[in-house]
Short mmCIF file of C-alpha atoms in Angstrom, two decimals:
data_model
loop_
_atom_site.label_atom_id
_atom_site.label_comp_id
_atom_site.label_asym_id
_atom_site.label_seq_id
_atom_site.Cartn_x
_atom_site.Cartn_y
_atom_site.Cartn_z
CA UNK A 1 21.82 147.44 93.77
CA UNK A 2 24.70 145.01 94.38
CA UNK A 3 27.49 146.23 96.63
CA UNK A 4 30.70 145.04 95.00
CA UNK A 5 34.21 145.98 96.06
CA UNK A 6 36.87 146.67 93.47
CA UNK A 7 38.30 143.15 93.85
CA UNK A 8 34.92 141.46 93.98
CA UNK A 9 34.88 140.34 97.58
CA UNK A 10 31.25 140.88 98.48
CA UNK A 11 27.79 141.39 97.07
CA UNK A 12 24.90 142.00 99.40
CA UNK A 13 22.10 143.21 97.14
CA UNK A 14 19.69 141.27 94.97
CA UNK A 15 19.79 141.67 91.24
CA UNK A 16 16.78 142.68 89.23
CA UNK A 17 15.32 139.87 87.12
CA UNK A 18 12.94 139.86 84.24
CA UNK A 19 9.70 137.94 84.07
CA UNK A 20 10.02 134.20 83.53
CA UNK A 21 9.95 132.94 79.97
CA UNK A 22 6.72 131.64 78.53
CA UNK A 23 7.58 127.99 79.12
CA UNK A 24 7.57 128.58 82.89
CA UNK A 25 4.30 130.52 83.12
CA UNK A 26 1.96 127.48 83.08
CA UNK A 27 4.34 124.52 83.49
CA UNK A 28 1.78 121.66 83.44
CA UNK A 29 -0.50 122.90 80.67
CA UNK A 30 -0.31 121.65 77.11
CA UNK A 31 1.24 124.49 75.13
CA UNK A 32 2.88 125.50 71.89
CA UNK A 33 6.43 126.75 72.50
CA UNK A 34 8.22 128.14 69.49
CA UNK A 35 7.98 125.49 66.77
CA UNK A 36 7.10 122.76 69.30
CA UNK A 37 3.38 122.05 69.60
CA UNK A 38 1.21 120.25 72.15
CA UNK A 39 3.89 119.91 74.80
CA UNK A 40 3.62 119.95 78.60
CA UNK A 41 6.26 120.15 81.31
CA UNK A 42 6.59 116.96 83.38
CA UNK A 43 7.75 117.39 86.95
CA UNK A 44 10.21 114.83 88.34
CA UNK A 45 9.29 112.93 91.49
CA UNK A 46 12.62 113.99 93.03
CA UNK A 47 12.87 117.77 93.27
CA UNK A 48 15.82 120.10 93.20
CA UNK A 49 15.22 120.73 96.90
CA UNK A 50 15.38 116.99 97.62
CA UNK A 51 18.70 116.71 95.80
CA UNK A 52 20.24 119.73 97.50
CA UNK A 53 19.15 118.44 100.91
CA UNK A 54 20.80 115.09 100.25
CA UNK A 55 24.01 116.68 98.95
CA UNK A 56 24.08 119.30 101.71
CA UNK A 57 24.69 122.22 99.40
CA UNK A 58 22.56 124.43 97.18
CA UNK A 59 22.75 124.73 93.42
CA UNK A 60 23.40 127.83 91.33
CA UNK A 61 24.79 129.11 88.04
CA UNK A 62 28.21 130.76 88.15
CA UNK A 63 28.29 132.80 84.94
CA UNK A 64 31.89 133.80 84.14
CA UNK A 65 32.00 136.55 81.53
CA UNK A 66 34.88 138.60 80.15
CA UNK A 67 37.16 139.12 77.20
CA UNK A 68 39.05 136.27 75.60
CA UNK A 69 42.13 135.77 77.74
CA UNK A 70 40.58 137.28 80.86
CA UNK A 71 40.87 134.00 82.74
CA UNK A 72 37.29 132.70 82.61
CA UNK A 73 38.07 129.05 81.88
CA UNK A 74 41.11 128.97 84.16
CA UNK A 75 39.15 130.43 87.05
CA UNK A 76 36.10 128.23 86.42
CA UNK A 77 38.36 125.17 86.53
CA UNK A 78 39.99 126.33 89.76
CA UNK A 79 36.59 126.80 91.37
CA UNK A 80 35.42 123.43 90.04
CA UNK A 81 38.48 121.71 91.56
CA UNK A 82 37.97 123.45 94.90
CA UNK A 83 34.30 122.44 94.97
CA UNK A 84 35.19 118.84 94.05
CA UNK A 85 37.58 118.72 96.99
CA UNK A 86 34.65 119.74 99.22
CA UNK A 87 32.47 116.96 97.74
CA UNK A 88 30.24 119.54 96.05
CA UNK A 89 28.53 118.46 92.82
CA UNK A 90 29.70 120.85 90.12
CA UNK A 91 30.20 120.99 86.36
CA UNK A 92 31.79 123.33 83.82
CA UNK A 93 30.25 124.41 80.54
CA UNK A 94 33.18 125.83 78.60
CA UNK A 95 32.77 127.99 75.52
CA UNK A 96 35.20 126.10 73.29
CA UNK A 97 34.01 122.68 74.45
CA UNK A 98 30.37 123.51 73.76
CA UNK A 99 31.23 124.55 70.22
CA UNK A 100 32.65 121.08 69.59
CA UNK A 101 29.14 119.65 69.73
CA UNK A 102 25.98 121.39 70.89
CA UNK A 103 26.84 124.70 69.22
CA UNK A 104 29.12 123.51 66.41
CA UNK A 105 26.57 124.83 63.90
CA UNK A 106 27.02 128.41 65.14
CA UNK A 107 29.55 131.03 64.09
CA UNK A 108 30.44 134.32 65.76
CA UNK A 109 27.97 136.76 64.25
CA UNK A 110 25.85 138.71 66.72
CA UNK A 111 22.83 136.50 66.05
CA UNK A 112 24.86 133.29 66.44
CA UNK A 113 26.38 134.55 69.69
CA UNK A 114 22.88 135.23 71.00
CA UNK A 115 21.70 131.73 70.08
CA UNK A 116 24.86 130.24 71.61
CA UNK A 117 24.12 131.89 74.95
CA UNK A 118 20.43 131.00 74.78
CA UNK A 119 21.31 127.33 74.44
CA UNK A 120 23.86 127.47 77.24
CA UNK A 121 21.33 129.20 79.47
CA UNK A 122 18.85 126.39 78.98
CA UNK A 123 21.49 123.72 79.61
CA UNK A 124 22.64 125.58 82.73
CA UNK A 125 19.06 125.61 83.99
CA UNK A 126 18.92 121.82 83.67
CA UNK A 127 22.11 121.45 85.75
CA UNK A 128 20.65 123.88 88.28
CA UNK A 129 17.54 121.72 88.59
CA UNK A 130 19.77 118.64 88.99
CA UNK A 131 21.39 120.17 92.07
CA UNK A 132 24.73 121.18 90.55
CA UNK A 133 26.79 124.31 90.90
CA UNK A 134 27.33 124.84 87.19
CA UNK A 135 30.05 127.18 85.97
CA UNK A 136 29.76 128.66 82.50
CA UNK A 137 32.87 130.15 80.91
CA UNK A 138 31.77 132.19 77.90
CA UNK A 139 32.70 135.60 76.59
CA UNK A 140 28.92 136.24 76.36
CA UNK A 141 29.56 139.81 75.23
CA UNK A 142 26.03 141.22 75.26
CA UNK A 143 24.20 142.39 78.39
CA UNK A 144 20.81 141.52 76.90
CA UNK A 145 21.84 137.90 76.32
CA UNK A 146 23.17 137.47 79.85
CA UNK A 147 20.07 139.11 81.32
CA UNK A 148 17.89 136.77 79.29
CA UNK A 149 19.54 133.79 80.99
CA UNK A 150 19.09 135.45 84.37
CA UNK A 151 15.38 135.88 83.61
CA UNK A 152 14.68 132.14 83.15
CA UNK A 153 15.78 131.13 86.65
CA UNK A 154 14.73 132.19 90.12
CA UNK A 155 16.21 135.27 91.75
CA UNK A 156 19.58 134.48 93.32
CA UNK A 157 20.24 131.43 91.13
CA UNK A 158 22.22 133.34 88.49
CA UNK A 159 25.55 134.65 89.78
CA UNK A 160 27.27 136.86 87.23
CA UNK A 161 31.05 136.96 87.67
CA UNK A 162 32.87 139.59 85.65
CA UNK A 163 36.43 138.47 84.96
CA UNK A 164 37.84 141.96 84.71
CA UNK A 165 41.08 142.13 82.76
CA UNK A 166 42.02 144.98 80.45
CA UNK A 167 42.19 144.53 76.70
CA UNK A 168 45.93 145.18 76.90
CA UNK A 169 46.38 142.41 79.46
CA UNK A 170 44.31 139.97 77.42
CA UNK A 171 46.24 140.81 74.25
CA UNK A 172 49.53 140.26 76.05
CA UNK A 173 48.35 136.83 77.16
CA UNK A 174 46.82 135.90 73.77
CA UNK A 175 47.37 132.18 74.37
CA UNK A 176 45.66 131.23 71.10
CA UNK A 177 47.15 134.03 69.01
CA UNK A 178 43.63 135.24 68.23
CA UNK A 179 44.15 138.91 69.03
CA UNK A 180 47.04 139.10 66.59
CA UNK A 181 44.91 137.44 63.92
CA UNK A 182 42.01 139.78 64.68
CA UNK A 183 44.30 142.83 64.40
CA UNK A 184 45.49 141.49 61.06
CA UNK A 185 41.93 141.00 59.85
CA UNK A 186 42.29 137.24 59.63
CA UNK A 187 39.74 136.53 62.39
CA UNK A 188 36.46 138.39 61.93
CA UNK A 189 33.91 139.44 64.57
CA UNK A 190 36.43 139.12 67.40
CA UNK A 191 35.24 140.53 70.72
CA UNK A 192 37.21 143.55 71.89
CA UNK A 193 38.66 144.22 68.44
CA UNK A 194 36.01 144.05 65.72
CA UNK A 195 33.01 143.18 67.88
CA UNK A 196 31.94 144.90 71.12
CA UNK A 197 32.06 143.61 74.68
CA UNK A 198 29.45 145.02 77.03
CA UNK A 199 30.78 144.86 80.59
CA UNK A 200 28.28 143.88 83.31
CA UNK A 201 26.67 146.92 84.91
CA UNK A 202 25.84 145.26 88.21
CA UNK A 203 27.44 141.81 88.54
CA UNK A 204 27.24 139.79 91.72
CA UNK A 205 31.04 139.64 91.64
CA UNK A 206 33.70 141.59 89.79
CA UNK A 207 37.02 139.78 90.05
CA UNK A 208 40.26 141.47 89.04
CA UNK A 209 41.64 138.59 86.99
CA UNK A 210 44.04 140.99 85.30
CA UNK A 211 46.05 141.50 88.49
CA UNK A 212 45.11 138.89 91.11
CA UNK A 213 46.44 135.34 90.90
CA UNK A 214 43.97 132.54 90.25
CA UNK A 215 44.05 131.15 93.80
CA UNK A 216 43.04 134.55 95.22
CA UNK A 217 40.26 134.91 92.65
CA UNK A 218 39.04 131.41 93.48
CA UNK A 219 39.02 132.19 97.20
CA UNK A 220 36.86 135.27 96.58
CA UNK A 221 34.25 133.17 94.80
CA UNK A 222 34.27 130.43 97.43
CA UNK A 223 33.85 133.03 100.15
CA UNK A 224 30.91 134.53 98.28
CA UNK A 225 29.28 131.10 98.02
CA UNK A 226 29.78 130.55 101.72
CA UNK A 227 28.38 133.96 102.60
CA UNK A 228 25.30 133.16 100.53
CA UNK A 229 24.87 129.79 102.24
CA UNK A 230 25.24 127.93 98.95
CA UNK A 231 28.13 125.88 100.33
CA UNK A 232 29.32 125.38 103.90
CA UNK A 233 32.76 126.05 105.37
#
């Protein structure tokens, strides 16, 4: 079990992961995956390990989850900037940005939210393999969906970061005016109001974004990455 402090400073345990998805079980065999038939995984001549050795840092997925207004995107951007300043290869997959293209065909029903996170998980895995520290800033309200992403990568590659801010705090911020619209019934299926949010039970980090300033939250994540040996001092 992970050992997290109230402000998210440390995590020493390893999280439980599910079995790998079918497409990883026999990577070089010709297989049928979903609606795709007669496909086989082709390994690149340059491996993830080769890339990480050249760049002098490891790769991972930083999965920021929390209510709308909890500070996910702001914190992900702060971490991204800090990593850039250290010459670390990083990228952000932001919930709103993804819905401009890759997931523009999806709404906010439970099934669409699940498919949204499935797609992001697969994209994140590609960035992981390319040697990036990839930050994903998505509400991702369902534990099962987040755990499914965790299950498709190796143990330790998926770092769940709970941006913990109360509903009241998020409503007071309400930068897009969405909570007010949800309360008025204008916006349907809104997480925290008319759709549930399932808080992580055992995240690698729980960061008090409701009370701590962004620079402090960013420092906590950088320290965690250093403690894990993902980046250097």
